mmCIF file of C-alpha atoms and ligand atoms in Angstrom:
data_model
loop_
_atom_site.group_PDB
_atom_site.id
_atom_site.type_symbol
_atom_site.label_atom_id
_atom_site.label_comp_id
_atom_site.label_asym_id
_atom_site.label_seq_id
_atom_site.Cartn_x
_atom_site.Cartn_y
_atom_site.Cartn_z
ATOM 1 C CA UNK A 1 7.943 27.427 15.244
ATOM 2 C CA UNK A 2 6.029 26.510 12.100
ATOM 3 C CA UNK A 3 5.686 28.556 8.931
ATOM 4 C CA UNK A 4 2.827 27.788 6.585
ATOM 5 C CA UNK A 5 2.101 28.783 2.998
ATOM 6 C CA UNK A 6 -1.064 30.138 1.381
ATOM 7 C CA UNK A 7 -2.622 26.633 1.493
ATOM 8 C CA UNK A 8 -1.593 26.176 5.148
ATOM 9 C CA UNK A 9 1.121 23.691 4.200
ATOM 10 C CA UNK A 10 4.010 23.776 6.690
ATOM 11 C CA UNK A 11 7.682 23.828 5.693
ATOM 12 C CA UNK A 12 8.863 20.493 7.052
ATOM 13 C CA UNK A 13 11.453 19.162 4.604
ATOM 14 C CA UNK A 14 14.379 20.725 2.811
ATOM 15 C CA UNK A 15 16.182 19.083 -0.094
ATOM 16 C CA UNK A 16 19.632 20.521 -0.403
ATOM 17 C CA UNK A 17 21.519 20.194 -3.662
ATOM 18 C CA UNK A 18 25.254 20.258 -2.974
ATOM 19 C CA UNK A 19 26.338 20.339 -6.621
ATOM 20 C CA UNK A 20 24.779 20.451 -10.073
ATOM 21 C CA UNK A 21 27.578 18.280 -11.486
ATOM 22 C CA UNK A 22 27.045 14.612 -12.175
ATOM 23 C CA UNK A 23 29.126 11.758 -13.501
ATOM 24 C CA UNK A 24 26.071 10.333 -15.331
ATOM 25 C CA UNK A 25 23.879 11.736 -18.082
ATOM 26 C CA UNK A 26 20.566 9.919 -17.520
ATOM 27 C CA UNK A 27 18.379 10.448 -20.570
ATOM 28 C CA UNK A 28 15.329 11.410 -18.518
ATOM 29 C CA UNK A 29 17.205 13.940 -16.347
ATOM 30 C CA UNK A 30 20.189 15.537 -18.098
ATOM 31 C CA UNK A 31 20.845 14.121 -21.550
ATOM 32 C CA UNK A 32 23.273 16.899 -22.602
ATOM 33 C CA UNK A 33 27.036 16.484 -22.261
ATOM 34 C CA UNK A 34 27.431 20.163 -21.509
ATOM 35 C CA UNK A 35 25.105 22.584 -19.833
ATOM 36 C CA UNK A 36 25.332 26.012 -18.193
ATOM 37 C CA UNK A 37 26.797 24.813 -14.919
ATOM 38 C CA UNK A 38 26.814 26.860 -11.727
ATOM 39 C CA UNK A 39 30.046 28.838 -11.346
ATOM 40 C CA UNK A 40 32.371 27.231 -8.803
ATOM 41 C CA UNK A 41 32.572 30.247 -6.497
ATOM 42 C CA UNK A 42 28.783 30.553 -6.421
ATOM 43 C CA UNK A 43 28.470 27.084 -4.862
ATOM 44 C CA UNK A 44 27.681 27.369 -1.158
ATOM 45 C CA UNK A 45 30.378 26.187 1.220
ATOM 46 C CA UNK A 46 29.546 23.535 3.798
ATOM 47 C CA UNK A 47 29.473 26.250 6.488
ATOM 48 C CA UNK A 48 26.957 28.250 4.474
ATOM 49 C CA UNK A 49 24.764 25.204 3.887
ATOM 50 C CA UNK A 50 24.818 24.284 7.583
ATOM 51 C CA UNK A 51 23.862 27.833 8.506
ATOM 52 C CA UNK A 52 20.788 27.742 6.278
ATOM 53 C CA UNK A 53 19.922 24.276 7.600
ATOM 54 C CA UNK A 54 20.048 25.515 11.207
ATOM 55 C CA UNK A 55 17.871 28.490 10.329
ATOM 56 C CA UNK A 56 15.224 26.340 8.610
ATOM 57 C CA UNK A 57 15.329 23.854 11.485
ATOM 58 C CA UNK A 58 14.247 26.708 13.748
ATOM 59 C CA UNK A 59 11.419 27.390 11.277
ATOM 60 C CA UNK A 60 10.112 23.829 11.660
ATOM 61 C CA UNK A 61 12.098 21.752 9.162
ATOM 62 C CA UNK A 62 12.629 18.248 10.546
ATOM 63 C CA UNK A 63 13.951 16.401 7.540
ATOM 64 C CA UNK A 64 16.859 17.152 5.268
ATOM 65 C CA UNK A 65 17.765 15.273 2.123
ATOM 66 C CA UNK A 66 21.121 15.823 0.454
ATOM 67 C CA UNK A 67 20.920 15.611 -3.310
ATOM 68 C CA UNK A 68 22.364 17.013 -6.542
ATOM 69 C CA UNK A 69 23.512 16.527 -9.402
ATOM 70 C CA UNK A 70 25.368 13.650 -7.884
ATOM 71 C CA UNK A 71 26.056 14.570 -4.251
ATOM 72 C CA UNK A 72 28.924 12.119 -3.869
ATOM 73 C CA UNK A 73 31.019 13.935 -6.462
ATOM 74 C CA UNK A 74 31.322 16.754 -3.923
ATOM 75 C CA UNK A 75 34.519 16.219 -1.995
ATOM 76 C CA UNK A 76 34.377 15.366 1.741
ATOM 77 C CA UNK A 77 30.601 15.125 1.771
ATOM 78 C CA UNK A 78 30.840 13.243 5.053
ATOM 79 C CA UNK A 79 32.047 16.446 6.728
ATOM 80 C CA UNK A 80 28.796 18.155 5.700
ATOM 81 C CA UNK A 81 26.813 15.154 6.890
ATOM 82 C CA UNK A 82 28.477 15.343 10.279
ATOM 83 C CA UNK A 83 27.570 19.005 10.723
ATOM 84 C CA UNK A 84 23.985 18.537 9.534
ATOM 85 C CA UNK A 85 23.546 15.506 11.781
ATOM 86 C CA UNK A 86 24.530 17.682 14.737
ATOM 87 C CA UNK A 87 21.526 19.990 14.247
ATOM 88 C CA UNK A 88 19.248 18.894 17.033
ATOM 89 C CA UNK A 89 15.879 19.570 15.428
ATOM 90 C CA UNK A 90 16.701 17.595 12.279
ATOM 91 C CA UNK A 91 15.337 14.145 13.052
ATOM 92 C CA UNK A 92 15.916 12.601 9.619
ATOM 93 C CA UNK A 93 18.976 13.138 7.435
ATOM 94 C CA UNK A 94 19.068 11.288 4.140
ATOM 95 C CA UNK A 95 20.923 11.162 0.848
ATOM 96 C CA UNK A 96 19.798 10.473 -2.711
ATOM 97 C CA UNK A 97 22.582 9.113 -4.878
ATOM 98 C CA UNK A 98 23.237 7.191 -8.058
ATOM 99 C CA UNK A 99 25.555 5.052 -5.859
ATOM 100 C CA UNK A 100 28.388 5.011 -8.405
ATOM 101 C CA UNK A 101 30.795 6.254 -5.719
ATOM 102 C CA UNK A 102 29.004 4.805 -2.722
ATOM 103 C CA UNK A 103 31.187 1.707 -2.247
ATOM 104 C CA UNK A 104 34.062 3.874 -1.047
ATOM 105 C CA UNK A 105 31.881 6.233 0.983
ATOM 106 C CA UNK A 106 29.130 4.273 2.703
ATOM 107 C CA UNK A 107 31.002 3.549 5.924
ATOM 108 C CA UNK A 108 32.203 7.137 6.374
ATOM 109 C CA UNK A 109 28.714 8.501 5.699
ATOM 110 C CA UNK A 110 27.202 6.169 8.272
ATOM 111 C CA UNK A 111 29.858 7.081 10.832
ATOM 112 C CA UNK A 112 29.184 10.772 10.150
ATOM 113 C CA UNK A 113 25.545 10.350 11.152
ATOM 114 C CA UNK A 114 23.626 9.883 7.904
ATOM 115 C CA UNK A 115 20.319 8.166 8.711
ATOM 116 C CA UNK A 116 19.128 6.886 5.362
ATOM 117 C CA UNK A 117 20.128 6.360 1.747
ATOM 118 C CA UNK A 118 17.988 6.276 -1.393
ATOM 119 C CA UNK A 119 19.708 4.844 -4.436
ATOM 120 C CA UNK A 120 18.454 5.598 -7.922
ATOM 121 C CA UNK A 121 18.477 2.430 -9.992
ATOM 122 C CA UNK A 122 16.357 2.117 -13.116
ATOM 123 C CA UNK A 123 17.475 -1.209 -14.498
ATOM 124 C CA UNK A 124 19.298 -4.387 -13.510
ATOM 125 C CA UNK A 125 20.597 -4.979 -17.027
ATOM 126 C CA UNK A 126 24.155 -3.897 -17.629
ATOM 127 C CA UNK A 127 23.767 -2.858 -21.267
ATOM 128 C CA UNK A 128 20.518 -1.013 -20.584
ATOM 129 C CA UNK A 129 22.080 0.719 -17.590
ATOM 130 C CA UNK A 130 24.886 2.091 -19.757
ATOM 131 C CA UNK A 131 22.407 3.220 -22.391
ATOM 132 C CA UNK A 132 20.175 4.960 -19.822
ATOM 133 C CA UNK A 133 22.903 6.701 -17.852
ATOM 134 C CA UNK A 134 25.216 7.104 -20.864
ATOM 135 C CA UNK A 135 28.239 6.650 -18.589
ATOM 136 C CA UNK A 136 27.398 4.289 -15.779
ATOM 137 C CA UNK A 137 28.652 0.862 -14.746
ATOM 138 C CA UNK A 138 25.924 -1.194 -13.088
ATOM 139 C CA UNK A 139 28.428 -3.328 -11.134
ATOM 140 C CA UNK A 140 29.775 -0.245 -9.355
ATOM 141 C CA UNK A 141 26.262 0.741 -8.335
ATOM 142 C CA UNK A 142 25.388 -2.712 -7.037
ATOM 143 C CA UNK A 143 28.670 -2.722 -5.085
ATOM 144 C CA UNK A 144 27.662 0.664 -3.651
ATOM 145 C CA UNK A 145 24.282 -0.639 -2.550
ATOM 146 C CA UNK A 146 25.931 -3.656 -0.930
ATOM 147 C CA UNK A 147 28.413 -1.385 0.869
ATOM 148 C CA UNK A 148 25.497 0.653 2.228
ATOM 149 C CA UNK A 149 23.883 -2.539 3.534
ATOM 150 C CA UNK A 150 27.109 -3.652 5.195
ATOM 151 C CA UNK A 151 27.529 -0.169 6.716
ATOM 152 C CA UNK A 152 24.177 -0.644 8.451
ATOM 153 C CA UNK A 153 21.791 1.616 6.538
ATOM 154 C CA UNK A 154 18.188 0.493 7.080
ATOM 155 C CA UNK A 155 16.026 0.804 5.123
ATOM 156 C CA UNK A 156 17.808 1.180 1.813
ATOM 157 C CA UNK A 157 15.344 2.415 -0.763
ATOM 158 C CA UNK A 158 15.839 1.921 -4.468
ATOM 159 C CA UNK A 159 14.197 4.578 -6.638
ATOM 160 C CA UNK A 160 13.204 3.658 -10.169
ATOM 161 C CA UNK A 161 11.736 6.051 -12.712
ATOM 162 C CA UNK A 162 9.456 3.903 -14.858
ATOM 163 C CA UNK A 163 9.446 4.887 -18.536
ATOM 164 C CA UNK A 164 7.292 3.178 -21.127
ATOM 165 C CA UNK A 165 9.283 1.023 -23.571
ATOM 166 C CA UNK A 166 12.481 1.827 -21.692
ATOM 167 C CA UNK A 167 12.336 -0.144 -18.431
ATOM 168 C CA UNK A 168 8.659 -0.920 -17.730
ATOM 169 C CA UNK A 169 9.394 -4.585 -18.487
ATOM 170 C CA UNK A 170 11.624 -4.727 -15.378
ATOM 171 C CA UNK A 171 9.110 -3.808 -12.682
ATOM 172 C CA UNK A 172 8.914 -7.350 -11.329
ATOM 173 C CA UNK A 173 12.659 -8.009 -11.679
ATOM 174 C CA UNK A 174 13.333 -4.948 -9.523
ATOM 175 C CA UNK A 175 10.711 -6.015 -6.992
ATOM 176 C CA UNK A 176 12.322 -9.471 -6.836
ATOM 177 C CA UNK A 177 15.759 -7.950 -6.343
ATOM 178 C CA UNK A 178 14.537 -5.819 -3.441
ATOM 179 C CA UNK A 179 12.557 -8.613 -1.812
ATOM 180 C CA UNK A 180 15.598 -10.896 -1.959
ATOM 181 C CA UNK A 181 17.984 -8.334 -0.506
ATOM 182 C CA UNK A 182 15.704 -6.678 2.056
ATOM 183 C CA UNK A 183 15.604 -3.314 0.254
ATOM 184 C CA UNK A 184 12.512 -1.201 -0.300
ATOM 185 C CA UNK A 185 11.633 -0.561 -3.928
ATOM 186 C CA UNK A 186 10.024 2.736 -4.914
ATOM 187 C CA UNK A 187 8.689 3.288 -8.383
ATOM 188 C CA UNK A 188 8.351 6.870 -9.612
ATOM 189 C CA UNK A 189 6.166 8.074 -12.447
ATOM 190 C CA UNK A 190 8.238 9.713 -15.157
ATOM 191 C CA UNK A 191 7.717 13.476 -14.805
ATOM 192 C CA UNK A 192 8.072 16.607 -16.920
ATOM 193 C CA UNK A 193 10.747 18.101 -14.686
ATOM 194 C CA UNK A 194 13.096 20.477 -16.479
ATOM 195 C CA UNK A 195 13.023 20.934 -20.236
ATOM 196 C CA UNK A 196 15.933 18.817 -21.448
ATOM 197 C CA UNK A 197 14.251 15.410 -21.429
ATOM 198 C CA UNK A 198 11.461 16.032 -23.973
ATOM 199 C CA UNK A 199 8.870 14.482 -21.691
ATOM 200 C CA UNK A 200 5.570 13.267 -23.032
ATOM 201 C CA UNK A 201 2.648 11.745 -21.113
ATOM 202 C CA UNK A 202 2.705 8.666 -23.371
ATOM 203 C CA UNK A 203 5.998 7.669 -21.773
ATOM 204 C CA UNK A 204 4.697 7.911 -18.200
ATOM 205 C CA UNK A 205 3.515 4.581 -16.821
ATOM 206 C CA UNK A 206 0.622 5.381 -14.455
ATOM 207 C CA UNK A 207 0.877 4.418 -10.799
ATOM 208 C CA UNK A 208 -2.208 2.230 -11.095
ATOM 209 C CA UNK A 209 -0.591 0.135 -13.827
ATOM 210 C CA UNK A 210 2.602 -0.279 -11.819
ATOM 211 C CA UNK A 211 0.517 -1.346 -8.832
ATOM 212 C CA UNK A 212 -1.494 -3.890 -10.828
ATOM 213 C CA UNK A 213 1.698 -5.408 -12.240
ATOM 214 C CA UNK A 214 3.123 -5.895 -8.749
ATOM 215 C CA UNK A 215 -0.134 -7.036 -7.171
ATOM 216 C CA UNK A 216 -0.684 -9.716 -9.841
ATOM 217 C CA UNK A 217 2.542 -11.453 -8.799
ATOM 218 C CA UNK A 218 2.820 -10.429 -5.139
ATOM 219 C CA UNK A 219 -0.486 -9.327 -3.574
ATOM 220 C CA UNK A 220 -0.136 -6.060 -1.643
ATOM 221 C CA UNK A 221 -2.282 -3.908 0.630
ATOM 222 C CA UNK A 222 -2.012 -0.122 1.018
ATOM 223 C CA UNK A 223 -0.542 1.316 4.202
ATOM 224 C CA UNK A 224 -0.694 4.999 3.190
ATOM 225 C CA UNK A 225 1.991 7.646 3.101
ATOM 226 C CA UNK A 226 4.611 7.833 5.846
ATOM 227 C CA UNK A 227 3.860 10.961 7.944
ATOM 228 C CA UNK A 228 0.823 11.509 5.696
ATOM 229 C CA UNK A 229 3.091 13.778 3.656
ATOM 230 C CA UNK A 230 5.654 11.597 1.884
ATOM 231 C CA UNK A 231 5.449 11.462 -1.917
ATOM 232 C CA UNK A 232 5.336 7.654 -2.041
ATOM 233 C CA UNK A 233 2.252 5.689 -1.209
ATOM 234 C CA UNK A 234 3.412 2.522 0.520
ATOM 235 C CA UNK A 235 2.093 -1.010 0.082
ATOM 236 C CA UNK A 236 2.783 -4.038 2.279
ATOM 237 C CA UNK A 237 3.393 -7.422 0.660
ATOM 238 C CA UNK A 238 0.713 -9.686 2.079
ATOM 239 C CA UNK A 239 3.263 -12.499 2.448
ATOM 240 C CA UNK A 240 5.104 -10.368 5.016
ATOM 241 C CA UNK A 241 8.248 -9.808 2.955
ATOM 242 C CA UNK A 242 8.391 -6.044 3.200
ATOM 243 C CA UNK A 243 7.053 -2.964 1.455
ATOM 244 C CA UNK A 244 6.998 -1.292 -1.924
ATOM 245 C CA UNK A 245 6.274 2.387 -2.629
ATOM 246 C CA UNK A 246 4.880 4.135 -5.693
ATOM 247 C CA UNK A 247 5.124 7.861 -6.360
ATOM 248 C CA UNK A 248 2.220 8.903 -8.566
ATOM 249 C CA UNK A 249 3.325 12.484 -9.064
ATOM 250 C CA UNK A 250 1.611 12.784 -12.439
ATOM 251 C CA UNK A 251 -1.592 10.760 -12.161
ATOM 252 C CA UNK A 252 -2.188 11.118 -8.399
ATOM 253 C CA UNK A 253 -0.708 14.486 -7.468
ATOM 254 C CA UNK A 254 -0.125 15.226 -3.809
ATOM 255 C CA UNK A 255 0.450 18.989 -3.805
ATOM 256 C CA UNK A 256 -2.109 19.354 -1.026
ATOM 257 C CA UNK A 257 0.328 17.852 1.483
ATOM 258 C CA UNK A 258 3.590 19.095 -0.034
ATOM 259 C CA UNK A 259 5.839 20.425 2.682
ATOM 260 C CA UNK A 260 9.096 20.292 0.702
ATOM 261 C CA UNK A 261 11.356 23.186 -0.036
ATOM 262 C CA UNK A 262 14.490 22.899 -2.129
ATOM 263 C CA UNK A 263 17.780 24.751 -2.205
ATOM 264 C CA UNK A 264 20.089 24.756 -5.217
ATOM 265 C CA UNK A 265 23.843 24.436 -4.799
ATOM 266 C CA UNK A 266 24.192 28.202 -5.285
ATOM 267 C CA UNK A 267 21.697 29.032 -2.559
ATOM 268 C CA UNK A 268 18.436 29.592 -4.414
ATOM 269 C CA UNK A 269 15.401 28.616 -2.385
ATOM 270 C CA UNK A 270 12.870 26.921 -4.652
ATOM 271 C CA UNK A 271 9.342 26.204 -3.454
ATOM 272 C CA UNK A 272 8.299 23.646 -6.093
ATOM 273 C CA UNK A 273 9.991 20.982 -8.219
ATOM 274 C CA UNK A 274 8.497 22.652 -11.288
ATOM 275 C CA UNK A 275 9.435 26.240 -10.457
ATOM 276 C CA UNK A 276 10.888 28.461 -13.124
ATOM 277 C CA UNK A 277 13.124 30.305 -10.693
ATOM 278 C CA UNK A 278 14.108 30.474 -7.070
ATOM 279 C CA UNK A 279 14.750 33.098 -4.430
ATOM 280 C CA UNK A 280 18.439 33.885 -4.259
ATOM 281 C CA UNK A 281 19.555 33.686 -0.625
ATOM 282 C CA UNK A 282 23.245 34.086 -1.464
ATOM 283 C CA UNK A 283 23.316 37.888 -1.219
ATOM 284 C CA UNK A 284 21.970 37.557 2.321
ATOM 285 C CA UNK A 285 24.173 34.603 3.247
ATOM 286 C CA UNK A 286 27.318 36.298 1.956
ATOM 287 C CA UNK A 287 26.282 39.866 2.629
ATOM 288 C CA UNK A 288 26.441 39.829 6.400
ATOM 289 C CA UNK A 289 22.723 39.347 7.121
ATOM 290 C CA UNK A 290 21.915 37.992 10.578
ATOM 291 C CA UNK A 291 20.284 34.599 11.089
ATOM 292 C CA UNK A 292 17.109 36.439 12.142
ATOM 293 C CA UNK A 293 17.015 38.286 8.827
ATOM 294 C CA UNK A 294 17.643 35.047 6.930
ATOM 295 C CA UNK A 295 14.856 33.338 8.880
ATOM 296 C CA UNK A 296 12.431 36.209 8.241
ATOM 297 C CA UNK A 297 13.209 36.122 4.524
ATOM 298 C CA UNK A 298 12.723 32.359 4.239
ATOM 299 C CA UNK A 299 9.516 32.530 6.283
ATOM 300 C CA UNK A 300 8.192 35.295 4.047
ATOM 301 C CA UNK A 301 9.023 33.354 0.873
ATOM 302 C CA UNK A 302 7.298 30.245 2.227
ATOM 303 C CA UNK A 303 4.281 32.216 3.439
ATOM 304 C CA UNK A 304 3.730 33.474 -0.118
ATOM 305 C CA UNK A 305 3.948 29.993 -1.666
ATOM 306 C CA UNK A 306 1.062 29.119 -3.983
ATOM 307 C CA UNK A 307 2.564 26.136 -5.866
ATOM 308 C CA UNK A 308 0.367 23.263 -6.977
ATOM 309 C CA UNK A 309 1.914 22.484 -10.371
ATOM 310 C CA UNK A 310 1.187 18.730 -10.449
ATOM 311 C CA UNK A 311 -2.483 19.283 -9.661
ATOM 312 C CA UNK A 312 -2.711 21.896 -12.418
ATOM 313 C CA UNK A 313 -0.907 19.579 -14.827
ATOM 314 C CA UNK A 314 -3.241 16.690 -14.055
ATOM 315 C CA UNK A 315 -6.316 18.898 -14.425
ATOM 316 C CA UNK A 316 -5.001 19.942 -17.868
ATOM 317 C CA UNK A 317 -4.236 16.373 -18.974
ATOM 318 C CA UNK A 318 -7.569 15.029 -17.717
ATOM 319 C CA UNK A 319 -9.548 17.741 -19.477
ATOM 320 C CA UNK A 320 -7.478 17.905 -22.680
ATOM 321 C CA UNK A 321 -6.365 21.476 -22.008
ATOM 322 C CA UNK A 322 -2.784 22.614 -22.800
ATOM 323 C CA UNK A 323 -0.136 21.792 -20.199
ATOM 324 C CA UNK A 324 1.100 24.603 -17.945
ATOM 325 C CA UNK A 325 3.761 26.499 -19.924
ATOM 326 C CA UNK A 326 7.094 27.927 -18.748
ATOM 327 C CA UNK A 327 10.784 27.153 -18.662
ATOM 328 C CA UNK A 328 11.425 25.066 -15.574
ATOM 329 C CA UNK A 329 14.657 24.640 -13.655
ATOM 330 C CA UNK A 330 16.462 21.437 -14.708
ATOM 331 C CA UNK A 331 16.316 18.500 -12.291
ATOM 332 C CA UNK A 332 20.110 18.273 -12.243
ATOM 333 C CA UNK A 333 20.212 21.834 -10.848
ATOM 334 C CA UNK A 334 17.351 21.377 -8.434
ATOM 335 C CA UNK A 335 17.851 17.888 -7.043
ATOM 336 C CA UNK A 336 15.069 15.300 -6.867
HETATM 337 N N1 LIG B 401 22.112 12.013 -8.833
HETATM 338 C C1 LIG B 401 21.332 11.541 -7.746
HETATM 339 C C2 LIG B 401 20.462 10.379 -8.144
HETATM 340 O O1 LIG B 401 20.303 10.146 -9.350
HETATM 341 O O2 LIG B 401 19.957 9.733 -7.242
HETATM 342 C C3 LIG B 401 20.500 12.618 -7.068
HETATM 343 C C4 LIG B 401 19.842 13.656 -7.957
HETATM 344 S S1 LIG B 401 18.598 13.043 -9.097
HETATM 345 C C5 LIG B 401 18.124 14.508 -9.916
HETATM 346 C C6 LIG B 401 17.275 12.717 -7.940
HETATM 347 C C7 LIG B 401 16.177 11.824 -8.434
HETATM 348 O O3 LIG B 401 15.459 12.468 -9.456
HETATM 349 C C8 LIG B 401 16.639 10.480 -9.001
HETATM 350 O O4 LIG B 401 16.014 9.447 -8.269
HETATM 351 C C9 LIG B 401 16.131 10.519 -10.409
HETATM 352 O O5 LIG B 401 15.746 9.258 -10.856
HETATM 353 C C10 LIG B 401 14.958 11.465 -10.292
HETATM 354 N N2 LIG B 401 14.557 12.035 -11.580
HETATM 355 C C11 LIG B 401 15.336 12.721 -12.452
HETATM 356 N N3 LIG B 401 14.607 13.087 -13.540
HETATM 357 C C12 LIG B 401 13.347 12.608 -13.357
HETATM 358 C C13 LIG B 401 12.142 12.646 -14.117
HETATM 359 N N4 LIG B 401 12.094 13.249 -15.299
HETATM 360 N N5 LIG B 401 11.036 12.058 -13.609
HETATM 361 C C14 LIG B 401 11.089 11.450 -12.396
HETATM 362 N N6 LIG B 401 12.182 11.389 -11.623
HETATM 363 C C15 LIG B 401 13.316 11.951 -12.096
HETATM 364 FE FE1 LIG B 402 21.065 10.698 -13.406
HETATM 365 FE FE2 LIG B 402 20.927 11.708 -10.889
HETATM 366 FE FE3 LIG B 402 22.810 12.491 -12.584
HETATM 367 FE FE4 LIG B 402 20.285 13.188 -13.013
HETATM 368 S S1 LIG B 402 21.522 13.826 -11.320
HETATM 369 S S2 LIG B 402 21.808 12.507 -14.548
HETATM 370 S S3 LIG B 402 19.214 11.340 -12.272
HETATM 371 S S4 LIG B 402 22.520 10.401 -11.787
HETATM 372 FE FE1 LIG B 403 5.048 20.012 -4.242
HETATM 373 FE FE2 LIG B 403 5.268 21.355 -6.520
HETATM 374 FE FE3 LIG B 403 5.404 18.685 -6.528
HETATM 375 FE FE4 LIG B 403 3.062 19.921 -6.049
HETATM 376 S S1 LIG B 403 4.237 19.962 -7.926
HETATM 377 S S2 LIG B 403 3.925 18.174 -4.898
HETATM 378 S S3 LIG B 403 3.777 21.721 -4.897
HETATM 379 S S4 LIG B 403 6.868 20.092 -5.542
#
């Protein structure tokens, strides 16, 4: 079964946040020490998450990404992975992590059936890493990435948010690191997600500039988007040493092919990364609703989806009009 929204976009991917807590405070995501965190008893249990995942799989979802906050701060995450991996229609189960706790977890996650790992890494400089994350130790992260490699995860993708005058001087260092270790680098344009990071367009390094920087040192050719729907446009190094991806969410929006839904750790279904609110599924999940009722509700929410925030934002920037207004959900609550 496939459900489609008002622009005929199917629901194919679900990003599940398993916690809004994080052991880092990345400046561009959640710079505050304290925040209004989700109440502990509102957080969905693993059983509840797996139930929703099975329901959306029957609605056509094929890919699930576990995210957060930092997903690895949730205890026994491998148990959730094992249950999600057992859902037959899910053909791709992945995790996005800051990798701070990955060294001790990689093997168990692999054994539990996790297919892929994306590690967020914005700098290879120890002092800069601490400044950016406000708490992190780069060596722990690099040990986590190495543990993932040893555990057999292929490919391992490294996600880097490029911010002008913060880490845009490291684009080639990160490319070198990935080429040497057999990882796939993905650069992400800095976005106006949430409200806490004080985003401004001047700090976003456009995809085209990132591409030119890479191409000048290592010539690349475009190979398109995996599945035609993935956020990253991929490029092949002409010397045969792998691929690099760039996510141009701001300057080259891809709302037209966006098939991603998101669920917060307390069970709110959110249809766009820039939404101001979600649809609370918890009363249904905890109120005795049948799976059919849950499926109908999710299908109805998706069918009414009209989101195209990044296109609207780009139209506003390009024409000098004001940016779309509104108080968005924070990235740490929503998951990337
Ligand atoms: N804590 C995990 C991590 O950092 O990988 C998972 C959650 S984090 C919110 C998911 C992704 O969102 C990370 O790759 C992070 O770099 C990205 N992200 C956070 N704020 C962003 C922003 N303002 N613009 C672009 N990407 C952002
Ligand atoms: Fe950084 Fe991820 Fe934590 Fe946000 S959720 S502060 S991106 S580690
Ligand atoms: Fe999808 Fe919303 Fe991002 Fe557009 S802005 S690609 S609809 S999540």
